[in-house]
Short mmCIF file of C-alpha atoms in Angstrom, two decimals:
data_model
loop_
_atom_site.label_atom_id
_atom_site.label_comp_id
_atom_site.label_asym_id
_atom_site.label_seq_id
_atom_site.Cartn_x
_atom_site.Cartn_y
_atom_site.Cartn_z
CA UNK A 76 -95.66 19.58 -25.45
CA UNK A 77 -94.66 23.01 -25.97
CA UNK A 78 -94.09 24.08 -29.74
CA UNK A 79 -90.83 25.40 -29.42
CA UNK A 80 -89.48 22.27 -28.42
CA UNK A 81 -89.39 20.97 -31.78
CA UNK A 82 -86.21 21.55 -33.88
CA UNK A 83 -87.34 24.38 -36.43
CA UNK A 84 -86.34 23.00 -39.65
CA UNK A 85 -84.58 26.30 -40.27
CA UNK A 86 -82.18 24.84 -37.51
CA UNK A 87 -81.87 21.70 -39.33
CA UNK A 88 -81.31 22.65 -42.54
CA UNK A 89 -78.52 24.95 -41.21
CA UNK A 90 -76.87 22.47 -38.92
CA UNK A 91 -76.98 20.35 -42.37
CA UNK A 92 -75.31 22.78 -44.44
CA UNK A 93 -72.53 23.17 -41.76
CA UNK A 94 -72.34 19.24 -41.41
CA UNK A 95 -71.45 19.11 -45.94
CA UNK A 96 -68.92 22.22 -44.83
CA UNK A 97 -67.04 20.00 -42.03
CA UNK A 98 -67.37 16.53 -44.33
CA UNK A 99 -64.10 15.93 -43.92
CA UNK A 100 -63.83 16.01 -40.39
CA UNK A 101 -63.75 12.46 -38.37
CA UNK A 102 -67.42 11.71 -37.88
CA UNK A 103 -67.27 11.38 -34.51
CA UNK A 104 -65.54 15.05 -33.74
CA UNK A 105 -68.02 16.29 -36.47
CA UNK A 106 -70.79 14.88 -34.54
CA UNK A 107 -69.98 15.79 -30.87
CA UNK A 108 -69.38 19.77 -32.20
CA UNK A 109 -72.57 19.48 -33.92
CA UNK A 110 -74.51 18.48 -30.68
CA UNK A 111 -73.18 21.27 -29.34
CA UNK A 112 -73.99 23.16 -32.14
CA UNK A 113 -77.56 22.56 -32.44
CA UNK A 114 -77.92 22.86 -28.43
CA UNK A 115 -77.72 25.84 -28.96
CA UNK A 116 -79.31 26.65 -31.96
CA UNK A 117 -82.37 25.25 -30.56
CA UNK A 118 -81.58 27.89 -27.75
CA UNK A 119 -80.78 30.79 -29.39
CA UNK A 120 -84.23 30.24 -31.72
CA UNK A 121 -86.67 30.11 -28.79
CA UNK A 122 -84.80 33.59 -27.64
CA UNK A 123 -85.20 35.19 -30.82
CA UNK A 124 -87.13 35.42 -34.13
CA UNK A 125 -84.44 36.53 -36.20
CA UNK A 126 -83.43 33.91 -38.95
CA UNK A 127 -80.31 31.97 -37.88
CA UNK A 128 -78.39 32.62 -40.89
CA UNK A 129 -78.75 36.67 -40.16
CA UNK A 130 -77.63 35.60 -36.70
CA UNK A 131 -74.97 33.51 -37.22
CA UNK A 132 -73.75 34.50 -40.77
CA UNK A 133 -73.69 31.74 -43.25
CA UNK A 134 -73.46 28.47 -42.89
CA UNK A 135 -69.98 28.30 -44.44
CA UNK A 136 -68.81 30.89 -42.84
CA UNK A 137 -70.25 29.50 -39.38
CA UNK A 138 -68.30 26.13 -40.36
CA UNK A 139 -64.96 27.41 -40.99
CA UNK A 140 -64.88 29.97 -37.72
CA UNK A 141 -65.78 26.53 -36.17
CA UNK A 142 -63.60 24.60 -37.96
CA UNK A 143 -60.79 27.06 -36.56
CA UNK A 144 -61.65 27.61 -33.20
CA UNK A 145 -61.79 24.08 -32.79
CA UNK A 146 -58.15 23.49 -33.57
CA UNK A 147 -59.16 21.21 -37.18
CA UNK A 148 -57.49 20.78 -40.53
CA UNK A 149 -58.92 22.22 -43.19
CA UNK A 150 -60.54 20.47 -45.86
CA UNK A 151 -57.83 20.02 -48.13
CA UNK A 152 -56.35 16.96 -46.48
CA UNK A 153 -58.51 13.65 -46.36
CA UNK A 154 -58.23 11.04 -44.36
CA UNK A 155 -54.49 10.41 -43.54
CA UNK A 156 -54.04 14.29 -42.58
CA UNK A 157 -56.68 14.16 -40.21
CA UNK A 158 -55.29 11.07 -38.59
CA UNK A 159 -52.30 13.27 -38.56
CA UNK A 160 -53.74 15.92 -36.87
CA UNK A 161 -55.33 13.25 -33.99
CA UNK A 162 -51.77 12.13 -33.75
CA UNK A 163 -50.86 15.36 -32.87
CA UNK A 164 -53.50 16.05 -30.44
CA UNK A 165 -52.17 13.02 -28.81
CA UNK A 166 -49.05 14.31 -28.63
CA UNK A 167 -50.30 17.48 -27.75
CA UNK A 168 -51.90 16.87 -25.01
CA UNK A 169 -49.27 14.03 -23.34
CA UNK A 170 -46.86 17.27 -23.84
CA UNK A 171 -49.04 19.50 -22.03
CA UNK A 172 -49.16 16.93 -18.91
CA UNK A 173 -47.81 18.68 -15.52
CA UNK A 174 -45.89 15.63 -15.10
CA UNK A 175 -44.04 16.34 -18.22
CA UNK A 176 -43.56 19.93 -17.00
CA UNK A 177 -42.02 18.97 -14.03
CA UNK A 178 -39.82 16.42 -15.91
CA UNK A 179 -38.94 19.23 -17.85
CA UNK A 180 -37.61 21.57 -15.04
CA UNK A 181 -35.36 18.34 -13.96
CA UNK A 182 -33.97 18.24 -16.96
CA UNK A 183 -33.54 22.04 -16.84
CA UNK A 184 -31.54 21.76 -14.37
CA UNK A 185 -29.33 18.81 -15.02
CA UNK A 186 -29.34 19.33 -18.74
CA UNK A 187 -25.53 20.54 -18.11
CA UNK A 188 -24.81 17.26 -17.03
CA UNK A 189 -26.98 15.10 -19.85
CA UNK A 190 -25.06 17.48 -22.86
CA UNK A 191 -21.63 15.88 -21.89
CA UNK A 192 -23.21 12.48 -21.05
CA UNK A 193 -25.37 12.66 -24.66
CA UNK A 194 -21.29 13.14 -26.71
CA UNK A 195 -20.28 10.12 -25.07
CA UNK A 196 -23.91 8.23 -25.81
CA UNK A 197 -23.92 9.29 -29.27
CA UNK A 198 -20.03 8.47 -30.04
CA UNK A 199 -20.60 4.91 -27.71
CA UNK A 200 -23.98 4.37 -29.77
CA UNK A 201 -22.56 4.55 -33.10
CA UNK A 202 -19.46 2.14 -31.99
CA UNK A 203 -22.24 -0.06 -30.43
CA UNK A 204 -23.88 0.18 -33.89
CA UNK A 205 -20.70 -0.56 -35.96
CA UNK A 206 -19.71 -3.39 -34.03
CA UNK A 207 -16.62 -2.07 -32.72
CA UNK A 208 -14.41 -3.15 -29.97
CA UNK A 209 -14.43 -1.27 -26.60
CA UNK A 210 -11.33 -3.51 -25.07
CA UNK A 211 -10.62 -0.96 -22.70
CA UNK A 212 -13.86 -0.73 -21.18
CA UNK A 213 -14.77 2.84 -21.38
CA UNK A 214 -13.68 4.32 -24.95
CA UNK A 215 -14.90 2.48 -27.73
CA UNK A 216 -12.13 1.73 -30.10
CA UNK A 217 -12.90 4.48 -33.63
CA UNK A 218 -10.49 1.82 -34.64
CA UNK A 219 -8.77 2.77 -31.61
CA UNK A 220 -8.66 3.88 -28.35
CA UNK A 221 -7.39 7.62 -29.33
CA UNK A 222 -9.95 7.95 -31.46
CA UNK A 223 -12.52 7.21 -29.81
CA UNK A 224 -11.47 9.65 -27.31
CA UNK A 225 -11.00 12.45 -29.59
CA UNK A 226 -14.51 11.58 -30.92
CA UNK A 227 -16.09 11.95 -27.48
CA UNK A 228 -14.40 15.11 -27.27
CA UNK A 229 -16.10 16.46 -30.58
CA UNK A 230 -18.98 15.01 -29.57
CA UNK A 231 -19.23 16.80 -26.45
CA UNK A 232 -17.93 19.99 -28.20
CA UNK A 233 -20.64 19.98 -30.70
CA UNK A 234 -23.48 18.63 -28.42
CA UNK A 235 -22.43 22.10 -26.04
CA UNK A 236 -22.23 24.18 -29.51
CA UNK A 237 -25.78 23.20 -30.30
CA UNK A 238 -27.42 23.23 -27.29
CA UNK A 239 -25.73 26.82 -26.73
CA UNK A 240 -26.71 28.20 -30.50
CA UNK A 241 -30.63 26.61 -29.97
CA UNK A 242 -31.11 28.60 -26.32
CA UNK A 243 -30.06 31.27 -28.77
CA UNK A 244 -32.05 31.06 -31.38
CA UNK A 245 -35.20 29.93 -29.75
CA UNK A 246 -36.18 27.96 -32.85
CA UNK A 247 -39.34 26.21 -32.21
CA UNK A 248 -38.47 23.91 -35.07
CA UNK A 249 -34.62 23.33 -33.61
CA UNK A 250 -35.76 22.41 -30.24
CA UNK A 251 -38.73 19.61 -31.50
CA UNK A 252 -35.48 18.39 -33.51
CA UNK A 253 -33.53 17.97 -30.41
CA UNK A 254 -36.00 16.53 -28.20
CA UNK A 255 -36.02 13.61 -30.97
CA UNK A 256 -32.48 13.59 -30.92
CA UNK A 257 -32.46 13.58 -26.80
CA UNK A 258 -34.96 11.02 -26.58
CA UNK A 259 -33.12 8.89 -29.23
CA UNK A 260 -30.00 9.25 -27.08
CA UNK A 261 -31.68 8.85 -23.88
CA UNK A 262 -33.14 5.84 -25.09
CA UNK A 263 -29.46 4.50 -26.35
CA UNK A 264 -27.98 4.86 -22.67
CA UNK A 265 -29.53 1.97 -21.84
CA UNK A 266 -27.63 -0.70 -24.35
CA UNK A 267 -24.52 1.32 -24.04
CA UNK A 268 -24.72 1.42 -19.98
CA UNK A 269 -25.46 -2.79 -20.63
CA UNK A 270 -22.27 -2.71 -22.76
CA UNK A 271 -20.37 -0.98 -20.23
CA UNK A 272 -21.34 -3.59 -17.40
CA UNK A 273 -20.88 -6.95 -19.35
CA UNK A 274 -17.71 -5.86 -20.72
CA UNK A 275 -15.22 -7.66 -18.78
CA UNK A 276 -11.83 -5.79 -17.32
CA UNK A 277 -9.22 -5.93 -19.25
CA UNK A 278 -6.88 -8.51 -19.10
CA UNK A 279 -3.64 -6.87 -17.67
CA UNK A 280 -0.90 -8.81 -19.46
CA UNK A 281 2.66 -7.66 -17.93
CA UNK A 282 4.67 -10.02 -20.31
CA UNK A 283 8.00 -11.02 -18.63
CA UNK A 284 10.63 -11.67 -21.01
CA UNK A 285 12.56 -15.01 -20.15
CA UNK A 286 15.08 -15.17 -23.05
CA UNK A 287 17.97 -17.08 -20.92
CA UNK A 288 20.40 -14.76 -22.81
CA UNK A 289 19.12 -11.35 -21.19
CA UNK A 290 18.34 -12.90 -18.11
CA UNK A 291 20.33 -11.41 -15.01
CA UNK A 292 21.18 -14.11 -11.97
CA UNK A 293 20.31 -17.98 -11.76
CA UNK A 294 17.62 -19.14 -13.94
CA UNK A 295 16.59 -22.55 -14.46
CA UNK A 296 14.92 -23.50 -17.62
CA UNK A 297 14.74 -19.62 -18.64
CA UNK A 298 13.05 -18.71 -15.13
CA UNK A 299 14.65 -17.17 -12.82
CA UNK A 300 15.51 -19.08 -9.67
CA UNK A 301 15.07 -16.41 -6.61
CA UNK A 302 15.51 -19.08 -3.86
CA UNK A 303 17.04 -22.50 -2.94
CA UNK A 304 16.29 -24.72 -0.19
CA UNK A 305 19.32 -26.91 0.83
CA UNK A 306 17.77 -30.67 3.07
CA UNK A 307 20.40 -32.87 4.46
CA UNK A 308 20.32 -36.41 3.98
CA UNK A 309 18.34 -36.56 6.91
CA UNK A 310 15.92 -34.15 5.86
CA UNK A 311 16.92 -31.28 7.91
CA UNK A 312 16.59 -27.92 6.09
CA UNK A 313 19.85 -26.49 6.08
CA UNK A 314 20.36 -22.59 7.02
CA UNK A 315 22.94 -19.95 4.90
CA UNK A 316 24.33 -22.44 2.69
CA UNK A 317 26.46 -20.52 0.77
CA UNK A 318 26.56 -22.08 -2.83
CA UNK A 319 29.43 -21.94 -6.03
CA UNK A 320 29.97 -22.56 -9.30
CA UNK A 321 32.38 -24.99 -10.60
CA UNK A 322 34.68 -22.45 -11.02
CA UNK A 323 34.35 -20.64 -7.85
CA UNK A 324 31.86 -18.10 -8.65
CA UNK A 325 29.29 -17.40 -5.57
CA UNK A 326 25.30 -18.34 -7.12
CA UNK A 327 24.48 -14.76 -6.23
CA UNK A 328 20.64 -14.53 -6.39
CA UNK A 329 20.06 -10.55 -6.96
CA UNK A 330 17.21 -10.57 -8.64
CA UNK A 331 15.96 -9.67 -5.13
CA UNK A 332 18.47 -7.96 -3.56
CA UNK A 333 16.46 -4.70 -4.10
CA UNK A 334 14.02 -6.25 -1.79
CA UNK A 335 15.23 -4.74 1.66
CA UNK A 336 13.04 -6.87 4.16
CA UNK A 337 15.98 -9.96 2.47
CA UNK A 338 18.27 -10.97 4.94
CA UNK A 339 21.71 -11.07 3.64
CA UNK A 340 24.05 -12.68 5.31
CA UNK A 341 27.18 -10.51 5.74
CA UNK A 342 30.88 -12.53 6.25
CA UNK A 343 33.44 -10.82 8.95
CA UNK A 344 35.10 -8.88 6.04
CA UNK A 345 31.79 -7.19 5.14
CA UNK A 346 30.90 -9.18 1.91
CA UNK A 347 27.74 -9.42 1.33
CA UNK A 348 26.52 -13.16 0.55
CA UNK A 349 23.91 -13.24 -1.76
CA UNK A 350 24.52 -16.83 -2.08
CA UNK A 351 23.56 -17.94 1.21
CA UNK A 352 20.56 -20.38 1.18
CA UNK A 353 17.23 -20.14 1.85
CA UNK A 354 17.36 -16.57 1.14
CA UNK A 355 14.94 -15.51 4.78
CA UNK A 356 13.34 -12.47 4.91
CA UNK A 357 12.87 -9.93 7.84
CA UNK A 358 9.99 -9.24 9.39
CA UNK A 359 8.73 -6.00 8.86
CA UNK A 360 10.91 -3.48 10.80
CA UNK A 361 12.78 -6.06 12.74
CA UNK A 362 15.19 -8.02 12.30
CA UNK A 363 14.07 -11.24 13.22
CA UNK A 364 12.59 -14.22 10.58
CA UNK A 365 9.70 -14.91 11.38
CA UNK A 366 9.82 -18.44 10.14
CA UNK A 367 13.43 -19.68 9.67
CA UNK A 368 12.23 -23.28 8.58
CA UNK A 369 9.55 -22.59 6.47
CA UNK A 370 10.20 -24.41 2.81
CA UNK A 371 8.44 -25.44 0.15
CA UNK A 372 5.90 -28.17 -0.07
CA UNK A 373 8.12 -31.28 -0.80
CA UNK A 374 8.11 -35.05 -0.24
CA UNK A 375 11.63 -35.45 1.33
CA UNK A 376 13.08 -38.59 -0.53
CA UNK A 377 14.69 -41.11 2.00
CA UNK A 378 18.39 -41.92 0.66
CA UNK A 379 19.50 -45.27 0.08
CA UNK A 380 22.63 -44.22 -1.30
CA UNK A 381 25.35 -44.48 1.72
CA UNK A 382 26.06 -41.29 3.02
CA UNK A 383 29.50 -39.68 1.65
CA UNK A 384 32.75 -39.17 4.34
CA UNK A 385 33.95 -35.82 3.69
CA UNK A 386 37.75 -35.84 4.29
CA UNK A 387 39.18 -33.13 6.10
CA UNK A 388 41.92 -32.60 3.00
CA UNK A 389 38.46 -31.76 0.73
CA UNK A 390 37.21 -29.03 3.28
CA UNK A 391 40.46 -27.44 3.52
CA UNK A 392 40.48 -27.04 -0.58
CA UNK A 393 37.32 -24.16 -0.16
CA UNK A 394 38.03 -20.77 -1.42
CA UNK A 395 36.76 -19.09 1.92
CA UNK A 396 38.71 -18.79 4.42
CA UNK A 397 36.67 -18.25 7.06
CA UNK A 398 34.23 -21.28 5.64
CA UNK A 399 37.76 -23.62 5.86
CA UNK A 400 38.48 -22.54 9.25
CA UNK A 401 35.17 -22.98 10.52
CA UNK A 402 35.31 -26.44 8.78
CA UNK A 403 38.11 -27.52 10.12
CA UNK A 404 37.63 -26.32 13.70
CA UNK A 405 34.44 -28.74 13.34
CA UNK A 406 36.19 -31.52 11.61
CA UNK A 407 39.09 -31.84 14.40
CA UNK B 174 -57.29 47.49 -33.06
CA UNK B 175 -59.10 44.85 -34.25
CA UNK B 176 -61.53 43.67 -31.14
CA UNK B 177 -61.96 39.88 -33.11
CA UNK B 178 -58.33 39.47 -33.77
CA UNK B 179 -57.48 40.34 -29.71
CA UNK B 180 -60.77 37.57 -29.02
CA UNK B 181 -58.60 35.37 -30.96
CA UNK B 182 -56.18 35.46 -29.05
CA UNK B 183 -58.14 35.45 -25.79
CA UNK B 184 -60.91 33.32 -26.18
CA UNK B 185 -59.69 29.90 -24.50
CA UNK B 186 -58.65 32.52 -21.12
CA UNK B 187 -62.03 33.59 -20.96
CA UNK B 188 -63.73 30.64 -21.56
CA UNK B 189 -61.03 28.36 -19.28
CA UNK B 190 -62.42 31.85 -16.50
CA UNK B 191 -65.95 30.88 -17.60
CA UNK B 192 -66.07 27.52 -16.83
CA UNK B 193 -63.60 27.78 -13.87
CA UNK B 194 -66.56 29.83 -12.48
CA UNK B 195 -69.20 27.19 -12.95
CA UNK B 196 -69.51 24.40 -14.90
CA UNK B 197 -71.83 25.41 -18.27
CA UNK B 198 -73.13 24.11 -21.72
CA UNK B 199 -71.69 25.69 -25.24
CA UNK B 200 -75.01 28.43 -25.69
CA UNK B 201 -74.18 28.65 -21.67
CA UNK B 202 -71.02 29.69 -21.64
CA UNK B 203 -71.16 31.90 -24.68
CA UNK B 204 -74.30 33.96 -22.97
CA UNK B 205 -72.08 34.45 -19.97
CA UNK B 206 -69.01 35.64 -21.88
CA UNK B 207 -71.49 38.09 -23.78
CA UNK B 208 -73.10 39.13 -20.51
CA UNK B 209 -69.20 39.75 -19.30
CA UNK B 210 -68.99 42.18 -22.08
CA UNK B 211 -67.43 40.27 -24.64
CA UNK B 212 -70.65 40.84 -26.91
CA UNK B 213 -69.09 40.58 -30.42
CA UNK B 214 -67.62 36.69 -29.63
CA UNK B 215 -68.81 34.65 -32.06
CA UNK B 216 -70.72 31.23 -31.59
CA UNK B 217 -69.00 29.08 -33.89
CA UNK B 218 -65.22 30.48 -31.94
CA UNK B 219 -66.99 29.43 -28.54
CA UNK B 220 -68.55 25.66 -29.55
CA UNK B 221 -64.92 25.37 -31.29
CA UNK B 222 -63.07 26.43 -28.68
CA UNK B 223 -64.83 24.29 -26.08
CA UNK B 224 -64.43 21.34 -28.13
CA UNK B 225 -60.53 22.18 -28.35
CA UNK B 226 -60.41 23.02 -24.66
CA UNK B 227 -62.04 19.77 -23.89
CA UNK B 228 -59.26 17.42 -26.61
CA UNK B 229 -56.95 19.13 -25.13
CA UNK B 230 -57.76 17.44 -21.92
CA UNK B 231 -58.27 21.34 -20.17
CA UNK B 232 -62.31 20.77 -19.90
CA UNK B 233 -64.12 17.59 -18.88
CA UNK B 234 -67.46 17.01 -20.07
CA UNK B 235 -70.76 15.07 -19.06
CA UNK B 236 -74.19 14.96 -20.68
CA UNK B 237 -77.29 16.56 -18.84
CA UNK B 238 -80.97 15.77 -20.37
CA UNK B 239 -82.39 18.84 -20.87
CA UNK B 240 -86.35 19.40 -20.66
CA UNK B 241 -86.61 22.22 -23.17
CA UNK B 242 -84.72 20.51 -26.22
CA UNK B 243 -81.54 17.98 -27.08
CA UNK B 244 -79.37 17.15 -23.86
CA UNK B 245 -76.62 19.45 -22.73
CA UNK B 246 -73.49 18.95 -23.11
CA UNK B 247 -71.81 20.94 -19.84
CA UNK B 248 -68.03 21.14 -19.84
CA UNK B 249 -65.90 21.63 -16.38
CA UNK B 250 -62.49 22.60 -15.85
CA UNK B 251 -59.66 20.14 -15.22
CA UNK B 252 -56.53 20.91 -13.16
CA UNK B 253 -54.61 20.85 -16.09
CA UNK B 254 -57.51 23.80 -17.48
CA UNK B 255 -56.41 25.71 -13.89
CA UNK B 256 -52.88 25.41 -14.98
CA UNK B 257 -53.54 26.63 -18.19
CA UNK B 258 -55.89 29.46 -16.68
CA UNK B 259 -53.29 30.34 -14.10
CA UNK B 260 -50.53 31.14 -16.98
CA UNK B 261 -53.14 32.47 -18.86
CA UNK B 262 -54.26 35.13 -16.33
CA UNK B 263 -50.24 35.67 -15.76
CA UNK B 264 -49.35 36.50 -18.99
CA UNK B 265 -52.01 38.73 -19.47
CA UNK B 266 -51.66 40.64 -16.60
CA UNK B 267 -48.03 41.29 -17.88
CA UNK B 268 -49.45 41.87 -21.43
CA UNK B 269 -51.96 44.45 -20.67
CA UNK B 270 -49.83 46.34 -17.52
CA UNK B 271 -47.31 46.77 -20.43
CA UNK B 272 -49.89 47.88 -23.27
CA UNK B 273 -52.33 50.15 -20.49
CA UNK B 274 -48.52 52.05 -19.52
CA UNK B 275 -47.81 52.30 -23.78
CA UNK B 276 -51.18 53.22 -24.54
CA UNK B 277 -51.65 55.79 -21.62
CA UNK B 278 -48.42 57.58 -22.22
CA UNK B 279 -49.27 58.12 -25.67
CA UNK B 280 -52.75 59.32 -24.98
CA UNK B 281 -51.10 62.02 -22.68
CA UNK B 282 -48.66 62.80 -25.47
CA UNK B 283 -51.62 63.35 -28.03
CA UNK B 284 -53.65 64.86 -25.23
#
């Protein structure tokens, strides 16, 4: 055993006095710098017979260079500053991760893209927050639509503003304030983006006024009638039946007149008859029905009612001429 | 120019280049930062600085028993220390091409 192996009590009564200096660092940091500490010492005393404190300056003095080398508070705070200060290292060193880094040249790049998206966020967050309606989907109602829109548009103003003035200033303390304020908004996409999906499309009411006063053409209990399909007693659908009031006026049905695939009938004279029934409609640029019979979906009563004789004197009584004639050249 | 104020600033570049080198202990690497020329760093600024380095996840560290006293503690560089090193020796190569072309102009001025 070789004498200088043993700790010179020089060395311990040094490494004590630094120990008291650092009593308010965590015990365990305290401990593993002290190790390191006295390593050394033990070292540096087998290489030389100078006394330590000469060396090294005193102990105090030793403690605080060490103190402040090492990156630790000083020893006015206790206990809840130097979990502070571990919190910090924590945070320290997740920032200094090269995964963060590269994260952080992403976001460089797409951060024109996030500053619009964050006015939106923010304005949709604090709607989310307040409870408010977003009807239409996309702008939450600030009571309304409008403003909601023109309190994205701030938003995105400002957020633009800020992030333009902080690349200006370079302000350390700015930019820690924004990465809260990005992370809190980052963090918010995520309920508005689920609001944004569960909110169901809007309902598109097109309300169609049926007041029987205002409405144009045949109605029938306030809606409008836009076709008639005319069976004979035999159940044969019956083609351009031309239909009248009791006082001679034609049931026009123009309510789809406008549509220009209708077929309507035209009489020798040129009238158009927009009371012929079923009103057929053209093929698409033909002129041919596809389905002259079709109808709609009815149970054909059977008649037990003996059929009527139409006299020849009643036929001759209709307003058309043409009708008549064609009437009576059938009758006779 | 105050040489412990510019060590200040310097001391986790040298002792990231240290330990890049070869792994070492605290009394280790402080010998071979003296033996680089840095002779005025102080002991307490390297053991502190290592023990920041190492939090800081730069330096990794594992115990070695020792036969002439109390185990070693030898530190090693991480990838995130090479990172660190790398900007390190970037900055500083900026820093003192800058200060060398200041400093020499005004020498010649003087001169």
């Amino acid at each position: 055993v070789n004498a200088t192996r043993a700790v010179r009590p020089e060395v311990t009564a040094y490494l004590d006095e630094v120990r008291e200096a650092l009593g308010d660092v965590p015990p365990d940091e305290r401990d593993d710098l002290l190790a390191e500490v006295e390593a050394s010492l033990v070292e540096t005393a087998e290489e030389s017979e100078r006394p330590i404190a000469a060396r090294l300056g005193p102990p105090d003095a030793f403690a605080a260079e060490l103190r402040s080398a090492a990156g630790l508070q000083t020893a006015d705070g206790q206990g809840r500053e130097t979990l502070a200060t571990r919190l910090a290292e924590r945070v320290e060193r997740a920032l200094a991760d090269p995964r963060l880094a590269r994260a952080k040249a992403l976001y460089a790049e797409l951060a024109p893209i996030w500053w619009l998206l964050r006015g939106y966020v923010a304005v949709a967050l604090i709607a989310l927050l307040a409870g408010r309606d977003w009807t239409d989907r996309v702008v939450p109602h600030l009571p309304r639509a409008r403003f909601g829109a023109a309190a994205i548009l701030v938003a995105v103003v400002a957020s633009i503003a800020l992030e333009l003035r902080a690349r200006r200033a370079q302000a350390r303390q700015t930019a820690s304030a924004g990465v809260v304020v990005n992370l809190v908004l980052l963090v918010a996409v995520v309920p508005v983006v689920v609001h944004l999906l569960h909110t169901p499309a809007p309902a598109v009411v097109v309300e169609t006024v049926t007041s029987p006063a205002n409405e144009r053409g045949l109605t029938l209990n306030g809606v409008p009638v836009d076709n008639i399909y005319p069976y004979s007693r035999d159940g044969r659908l019956l083609h351009d039946v031309l239909l009248y009031t009791g006082s001679g006026r034609p049931l026009d049905v123009k309510s789809v007149a406008a549509d220009p695939l209708r077929r309507v009938p035209v009489s020798r004279g040129g009238a158009r008859l927009y009371n012929a029934f079923p009103v057929r409609y053209y093929e698409r640029g033909t002129h041919r029905v596809a389905q002259p019979d079709a109808g709609p979906r009815i149970a054909l009563p059977r008649f037990r009612t003996p059929a009527l004789k139409a006299s020849p004197r009643t036929a001759a009584k209709r307003p058309r001429r043409s009708g008549a004639n064609a009437a009576r050249a059938r009758i006779r | 120019m105050d040489r412990s104020q510019l060590l200040r600033g310097t001391l986790d570049a040298a002792a990231l280049a240290v330990v890049a080198e070869q792994d070492g202990y605290g009394y280790d690497v402080l010998r071979r930062l003296r033996a680089a020329g840095l002779a005025d760093v102080g002991d307490a600024s390297v053991y502190g600085t290592l023990r920041r380095l190492y939090r800081a996840g730069a330096l990794t560290s594992y115990v070695m028993p020792s036969d002439e006293g109390p185990h070693r503690r030898y530190y090693g560089i991480t990838d995130r220390g090479r990172a660190q090193l790398a900007d390190a020796r970037t900055i500083w190569r900026d820093f003192s091409r800058a200060l060398t072309d200041l400093l020499e102009i005004d020498v010649e001025v003087t001169a």
